[in-house]
Steps between C-alpha positions, in 0.01 A plus 500: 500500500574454158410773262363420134691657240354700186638248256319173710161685512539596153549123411214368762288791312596380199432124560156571644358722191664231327275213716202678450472520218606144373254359784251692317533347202246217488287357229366815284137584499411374238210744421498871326260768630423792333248793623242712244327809639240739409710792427440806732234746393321194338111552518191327310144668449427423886813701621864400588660157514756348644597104454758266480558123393764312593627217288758204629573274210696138629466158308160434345359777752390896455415615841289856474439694794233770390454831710272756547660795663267829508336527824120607607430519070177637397373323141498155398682588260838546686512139553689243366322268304771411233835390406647371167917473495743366257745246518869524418865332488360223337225464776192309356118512570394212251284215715543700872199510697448654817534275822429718853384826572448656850332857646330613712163682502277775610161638480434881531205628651252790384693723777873386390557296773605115417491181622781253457765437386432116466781291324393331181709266278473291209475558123117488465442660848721791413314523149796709286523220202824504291492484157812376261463784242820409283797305599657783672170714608265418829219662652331471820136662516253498727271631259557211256232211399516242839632804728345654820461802346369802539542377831883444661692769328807603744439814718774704694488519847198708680612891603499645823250332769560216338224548253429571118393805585560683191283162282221587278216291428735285254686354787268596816193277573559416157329101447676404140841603610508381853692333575859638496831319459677697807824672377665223290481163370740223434506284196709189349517424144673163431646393160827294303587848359545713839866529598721656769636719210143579359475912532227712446483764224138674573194530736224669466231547761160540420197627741163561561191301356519598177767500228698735392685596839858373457820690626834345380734385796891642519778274647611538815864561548680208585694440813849324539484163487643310818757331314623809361550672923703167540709499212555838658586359838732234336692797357533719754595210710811374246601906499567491814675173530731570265537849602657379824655191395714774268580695788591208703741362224653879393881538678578723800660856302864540663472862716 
């Protein structure tokens, strides 16, 4: 049987990093995501909170994926009823309007047991209107004129049991403010302005029923792009060709 040497698996391991990553290479996404959070230890005058919105900016689109992530909470006032960002890069606001939404909700009993969750979708079904505050500054609020509010604020997932057992009478059996968007909430704002290179440069999350209750958001880190791990491969891949085709090519040294 014939053996494989070092210097032929070197080149077939070469040729293959090589291959994958150029077969990865396809059409870039042509979208940018970036991630706000609460930061830890954030609380409002119902107790701690913990949120996140997502944003995905691609042409004429701002995708916004908001989250409510503090299980079994106790006030109304932990949840999210809020969220105004800013627009940067260049990114515009000026004429967008909001085109889908989509949730689900829940309604919590007297005794912190729920029924639902029953999916929901559609701007005025939804009920978080979006207001163009400046060319680069949005908002969606439930609370605002047209919205569902004080009803359909996003609640965190139930505790142990499966039930809100640690609610008060804010979010328990509570008539105004059932009932609840279940954990998050997806919106789409469309406009000429929105670009794959449109960033993000602040979010701030507001809660509760009344004003006042805002906790600035804090970037997530970002991870490696994909092109960037196959830009890697590439290299690692041409190292190692050449690496071998050197050896290959250097003479035989005379004993």
């Amino acid at each position: 049987m014939r053996k494989s040497s070092p210097k032929r698996e070197l080149v077939f391991f070469g040729l293959a990093l090589a291959g994958l990553a150029l077969g990865s290479v396809v059409a870039p996404a042509h979208a940018g995501v970036i991630t706000y959070v609460t930061p830890p230890g954030s609380t409002t005058g119902g107790g701690p909170v913990s949120d996140s919105a997502t944003f995905t900016t691609s042409a004429n689109t701002l995708t916004i994926v908001l989250n409510d992530l503090l299980a079994n909470p106790k006030d109304v006032a932990q949840l999210l009823s809020d969220l105004s960002f800013t627009l940067g890069n260049g990114g515009s606001l000026t004429g967008a309007t909001q085109t889908a939404a989509a949730s689900s909700e829940i309604t919590v009993a007297g005794n912190g047991s729920f029924t639902g969750p029953t999916p929901i979708s559609g701007v005025a079904t939804v009920g978080w209107p979006f207001t163009v505050n400046s060319a680069t500054e949005g908002t969606l609020d439930v609370l605002a004129a047209g919205g569902a509010g004080p009803s359909h604020l996003i609640i965190g997932p139930p505790g142990g049991g499966n039930t809100y057992s640690a609610a008060n009478g804010s979010i328990a059996g509570n008539g105004p403010h059932n009932p609840f968007l279940f954990e998050s909430a997806t919106f789409t704002i469309t406009g000429l302005g929105i670009t794959a290179d449109t960033t993000i440069t602040s979010a701030t999350f507001s809660f509760g029923t009344t004003s006042g209750l805002t906790v600035d958001g804090v970037v997530v880190p970002e991870v490696p792009e994909p092109g960037s791990f196959v830009l890697s491969l590439c290299g690692i891949g041409v190292v190692v060709l050449v690496r071998s085709y050197r050896s290959r090519r250097r003479p035989a040294v005379a004993a």
